[in-house]
PDB file of C-alpha atoms in Angstrom:
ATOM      1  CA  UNK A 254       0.000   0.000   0.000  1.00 95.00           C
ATOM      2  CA  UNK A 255       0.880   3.300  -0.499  1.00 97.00           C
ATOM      3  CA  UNK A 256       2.533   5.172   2.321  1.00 98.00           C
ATOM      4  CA  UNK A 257       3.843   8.653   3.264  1.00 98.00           C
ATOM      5  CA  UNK A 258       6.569   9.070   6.068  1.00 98.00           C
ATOM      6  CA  UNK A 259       7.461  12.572   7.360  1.00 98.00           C
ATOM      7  CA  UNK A 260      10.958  13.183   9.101  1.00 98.00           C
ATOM      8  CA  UNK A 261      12.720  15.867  10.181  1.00 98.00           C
ATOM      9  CA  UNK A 262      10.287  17.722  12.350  1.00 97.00           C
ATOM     10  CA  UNK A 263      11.705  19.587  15.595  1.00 97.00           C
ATOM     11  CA  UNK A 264      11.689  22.385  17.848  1.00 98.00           C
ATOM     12  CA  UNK A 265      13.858  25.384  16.359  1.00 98.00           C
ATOM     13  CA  UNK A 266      14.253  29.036  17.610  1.00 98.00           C
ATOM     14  CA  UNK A 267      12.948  31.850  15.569  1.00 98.00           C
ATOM     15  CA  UNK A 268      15.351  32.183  12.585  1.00 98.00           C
ATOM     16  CA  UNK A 269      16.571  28.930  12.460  1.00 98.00           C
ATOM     17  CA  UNK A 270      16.651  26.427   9.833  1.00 98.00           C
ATOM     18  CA  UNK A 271      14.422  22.858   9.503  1.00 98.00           C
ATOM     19  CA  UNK A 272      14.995  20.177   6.354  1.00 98.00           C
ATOM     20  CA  UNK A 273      11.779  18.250   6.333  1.00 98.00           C
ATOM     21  CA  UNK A 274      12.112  14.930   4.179  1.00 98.00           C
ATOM     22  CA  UNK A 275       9.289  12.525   2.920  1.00 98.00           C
ATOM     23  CA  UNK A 276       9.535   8.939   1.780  1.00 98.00           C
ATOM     24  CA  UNK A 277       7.277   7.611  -0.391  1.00 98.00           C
ATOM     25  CA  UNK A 278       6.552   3.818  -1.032  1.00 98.00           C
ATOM     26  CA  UNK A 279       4.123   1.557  -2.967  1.00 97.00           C
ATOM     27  CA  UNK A 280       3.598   4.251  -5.571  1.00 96.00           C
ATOM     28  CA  UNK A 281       5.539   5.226  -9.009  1.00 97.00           C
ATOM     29  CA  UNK A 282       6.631   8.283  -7.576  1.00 97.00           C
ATOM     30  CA  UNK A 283       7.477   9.958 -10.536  1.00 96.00           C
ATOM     31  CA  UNK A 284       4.007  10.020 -11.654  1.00 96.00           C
ATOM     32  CA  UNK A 285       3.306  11.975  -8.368  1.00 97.00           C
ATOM     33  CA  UNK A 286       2.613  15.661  -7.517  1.00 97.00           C
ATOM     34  CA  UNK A 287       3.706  15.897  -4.097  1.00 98.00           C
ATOM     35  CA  UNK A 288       2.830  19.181  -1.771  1.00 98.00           C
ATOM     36  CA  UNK A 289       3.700  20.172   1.729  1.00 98.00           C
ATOM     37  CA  UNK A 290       0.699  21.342   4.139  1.00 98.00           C
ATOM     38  CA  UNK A 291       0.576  22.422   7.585  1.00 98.00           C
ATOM     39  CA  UNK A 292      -1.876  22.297  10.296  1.00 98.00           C
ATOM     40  CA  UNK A 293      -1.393  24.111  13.695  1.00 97.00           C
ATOM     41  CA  UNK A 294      -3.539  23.673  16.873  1.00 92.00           C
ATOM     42  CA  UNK A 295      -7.395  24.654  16.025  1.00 95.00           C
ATOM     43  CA  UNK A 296      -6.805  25.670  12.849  1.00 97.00           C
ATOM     44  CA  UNK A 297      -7.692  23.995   9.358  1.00 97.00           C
ATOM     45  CA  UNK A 298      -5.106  22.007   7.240  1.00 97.00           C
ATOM     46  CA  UNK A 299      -3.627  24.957   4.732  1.00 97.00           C
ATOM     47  CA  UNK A 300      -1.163  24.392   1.640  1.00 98.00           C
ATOM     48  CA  UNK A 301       2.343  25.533   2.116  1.00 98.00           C
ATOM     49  CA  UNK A 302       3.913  24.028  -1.519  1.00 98.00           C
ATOM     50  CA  UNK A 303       3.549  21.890  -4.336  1.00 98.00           C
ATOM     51  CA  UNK A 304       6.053  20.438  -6.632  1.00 97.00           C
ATOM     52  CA  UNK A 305       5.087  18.509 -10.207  1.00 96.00           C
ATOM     53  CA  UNK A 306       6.403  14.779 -11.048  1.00 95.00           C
ATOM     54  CA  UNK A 307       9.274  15.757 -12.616  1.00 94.00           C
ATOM     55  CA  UNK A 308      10.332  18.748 -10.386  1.00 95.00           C
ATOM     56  CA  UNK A 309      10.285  21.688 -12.946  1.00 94.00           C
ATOM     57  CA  UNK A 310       7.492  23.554 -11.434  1.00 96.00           C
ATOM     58  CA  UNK A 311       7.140  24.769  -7.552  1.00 97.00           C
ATOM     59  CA  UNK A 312       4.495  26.681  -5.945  1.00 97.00           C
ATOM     60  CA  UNK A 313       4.586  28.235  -2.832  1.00 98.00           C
ATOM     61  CA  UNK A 314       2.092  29.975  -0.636  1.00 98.00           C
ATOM     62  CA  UNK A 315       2.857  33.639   0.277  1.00 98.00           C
ATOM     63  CA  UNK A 316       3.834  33.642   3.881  1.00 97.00           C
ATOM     64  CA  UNK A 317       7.070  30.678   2.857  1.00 98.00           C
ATOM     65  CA  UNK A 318       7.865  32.305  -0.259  1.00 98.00           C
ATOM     66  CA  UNK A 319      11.687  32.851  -0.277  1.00 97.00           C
ATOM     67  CA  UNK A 320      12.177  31.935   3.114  1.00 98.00           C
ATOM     68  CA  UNK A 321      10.994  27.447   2.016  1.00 98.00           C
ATOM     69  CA  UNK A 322      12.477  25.832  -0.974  1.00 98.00           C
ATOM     70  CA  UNK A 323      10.482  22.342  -2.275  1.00 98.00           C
ATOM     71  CA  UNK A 324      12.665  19.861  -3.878  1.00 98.00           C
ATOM     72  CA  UNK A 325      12.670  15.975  -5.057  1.00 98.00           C
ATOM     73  CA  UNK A 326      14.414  13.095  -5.907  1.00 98.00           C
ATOM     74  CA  UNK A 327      12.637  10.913  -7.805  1.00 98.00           C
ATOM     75  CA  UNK A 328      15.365   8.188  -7.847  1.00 98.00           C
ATOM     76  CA  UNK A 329      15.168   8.026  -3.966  1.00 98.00           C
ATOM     77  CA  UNK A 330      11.310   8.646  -3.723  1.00 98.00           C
ATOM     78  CA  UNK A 331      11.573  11.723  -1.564  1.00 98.00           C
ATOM     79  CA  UNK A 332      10.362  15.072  -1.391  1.00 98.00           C
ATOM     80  CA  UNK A 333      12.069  17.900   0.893  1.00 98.00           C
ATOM     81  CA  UNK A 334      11.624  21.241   2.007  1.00 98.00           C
ATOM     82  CA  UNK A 335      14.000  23.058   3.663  1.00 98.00           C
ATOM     83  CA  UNK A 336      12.506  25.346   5.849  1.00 98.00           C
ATOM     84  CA  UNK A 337      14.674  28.766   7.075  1.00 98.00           C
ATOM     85  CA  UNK A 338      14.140  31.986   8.662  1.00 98.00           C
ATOM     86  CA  UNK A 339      11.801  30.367  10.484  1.00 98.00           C
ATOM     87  CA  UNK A 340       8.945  32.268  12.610  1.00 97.00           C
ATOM     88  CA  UNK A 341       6.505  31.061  15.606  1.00 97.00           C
ATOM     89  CA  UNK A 342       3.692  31.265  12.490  1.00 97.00           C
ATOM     90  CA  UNK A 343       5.057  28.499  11.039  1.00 98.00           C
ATOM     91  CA  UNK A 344       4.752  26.439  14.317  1.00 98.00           C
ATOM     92  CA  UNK A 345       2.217  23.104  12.828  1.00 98.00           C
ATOM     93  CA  UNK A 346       2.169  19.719  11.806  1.00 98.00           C
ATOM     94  CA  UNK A 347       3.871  19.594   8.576  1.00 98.00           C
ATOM     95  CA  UNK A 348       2.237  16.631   6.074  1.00 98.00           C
ATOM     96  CA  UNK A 349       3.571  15.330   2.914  1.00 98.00           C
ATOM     97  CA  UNK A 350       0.824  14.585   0.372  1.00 98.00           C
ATOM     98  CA  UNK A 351       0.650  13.039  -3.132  1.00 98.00           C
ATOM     99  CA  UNK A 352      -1.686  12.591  -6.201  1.00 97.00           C
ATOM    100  CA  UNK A 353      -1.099  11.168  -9.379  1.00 95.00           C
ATOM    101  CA  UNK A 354      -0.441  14.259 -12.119  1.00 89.00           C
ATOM    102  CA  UNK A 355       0.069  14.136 -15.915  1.00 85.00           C
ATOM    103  CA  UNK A 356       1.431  17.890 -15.247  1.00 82.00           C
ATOM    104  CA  UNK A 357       0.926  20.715 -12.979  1.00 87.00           C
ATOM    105  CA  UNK A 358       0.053  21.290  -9.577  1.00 91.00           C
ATOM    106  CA  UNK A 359      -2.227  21.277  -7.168  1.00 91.00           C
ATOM    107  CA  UNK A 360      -2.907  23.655  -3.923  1.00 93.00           C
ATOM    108  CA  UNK A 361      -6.008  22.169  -2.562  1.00 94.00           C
ATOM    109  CA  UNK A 362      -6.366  19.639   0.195  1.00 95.00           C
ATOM    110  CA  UNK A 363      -9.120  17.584  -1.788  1.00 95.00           C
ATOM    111  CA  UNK A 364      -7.457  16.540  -4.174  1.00 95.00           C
ATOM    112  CA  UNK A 365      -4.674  14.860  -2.916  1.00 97.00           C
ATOM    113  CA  UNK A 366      -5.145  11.209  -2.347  1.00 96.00           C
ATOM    114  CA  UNK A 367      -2.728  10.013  -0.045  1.00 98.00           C
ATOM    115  CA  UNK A 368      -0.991  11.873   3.039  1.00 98.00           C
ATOM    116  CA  UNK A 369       1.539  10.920   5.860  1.00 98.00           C
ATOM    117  CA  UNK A 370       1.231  11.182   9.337  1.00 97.00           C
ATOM    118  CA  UNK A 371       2.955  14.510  10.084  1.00 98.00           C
ATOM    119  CA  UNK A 372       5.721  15.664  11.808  1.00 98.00           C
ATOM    120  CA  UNK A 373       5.705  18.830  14.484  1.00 98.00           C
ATOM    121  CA  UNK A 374       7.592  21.835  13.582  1.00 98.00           C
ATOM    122  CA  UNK A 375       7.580  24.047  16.550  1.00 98.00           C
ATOM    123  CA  UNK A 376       9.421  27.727  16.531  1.00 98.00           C
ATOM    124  CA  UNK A 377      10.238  29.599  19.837  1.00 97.00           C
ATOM    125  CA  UNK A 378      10.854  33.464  20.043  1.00 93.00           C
TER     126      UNK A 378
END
C-alpha cells in the first residue's frame, strides 16, 4: 500500500533552519505531484507548496515564499523542504501529500489522495 513518512520535524528558535524529508513507497513516484501542508492547533489544514512529477514547477504559498524551498528526488522517492528563517507562524504539523499528475500542480487539500502522518515543527521566540 501506499505510504507517506514525514521526518525531520523539531523544535527550532525563531530564525533557524528545519529540512523536512518525505519517503514515499508503494507508488511510481514519478508520476506523483507531491505538496507540503501544515496544520497548527485549532486551525484547518492549509497548503504551504507543491512540486510537479518531474520537479520543474514549484508553488509556494505567500507567507514561505523565499524563506521554504520544495525539492525531489525521484530516484530516492523523496520530497524535501527546507525550511529557514523560520517564525513562531510556522509552528504546525507539517504533512507530505501526493496525487497522481500528468502535469501541474495542485494547492487544494481535496485533491490529494494520499498523506503521511505529520511531523511537528515548533518555533520559539
Amino acid at each position: 500500500q501506499v505510504q507517506l513518512v514525514e521526518s525531520g520535524g523539531g523544535l527550532v528558535q525563531a530564525g533557524g533552519s528545519l529540512r523536512l524529508s518525505c519517503a514515499a513507497s508503494g507508488l511510481t513516484f514519478s508520476t506523483y505531484s507531491m505538496g507540503w501542508f501544515r496544520q497548527a492547533p485549532g486551525k484547518e489544514r492549509q497548503f504551504v507548496a507543491a512540486i510537479s512529477r518531474g520537479g520543474g514547477s514549484t508553488y509556494y504559498t505567500d507567507s514561505v515564499k523565499g524563506r521554504f524551498t520544495i525539492s525531489r528526488d525521484n530516484a530516492k522517492n523523496t520530497v524535501s523542504l527546507q525550511m529557514s528563517s523560520l517564525e513562531p507562524g510556522d509552528t504546525a504539523v507539517y504533512f507530505c501529500a501526493a496525487v497522481p499528475l500528468l502535469s501541474g500542480l495542485v494547492m487544494s487539500v481535496d485533491q490529494y489522495d494520499y498523506w503521511g502522518q505529520g511531523t511537528q515543527v515548533t518555533v520559539s521566540s
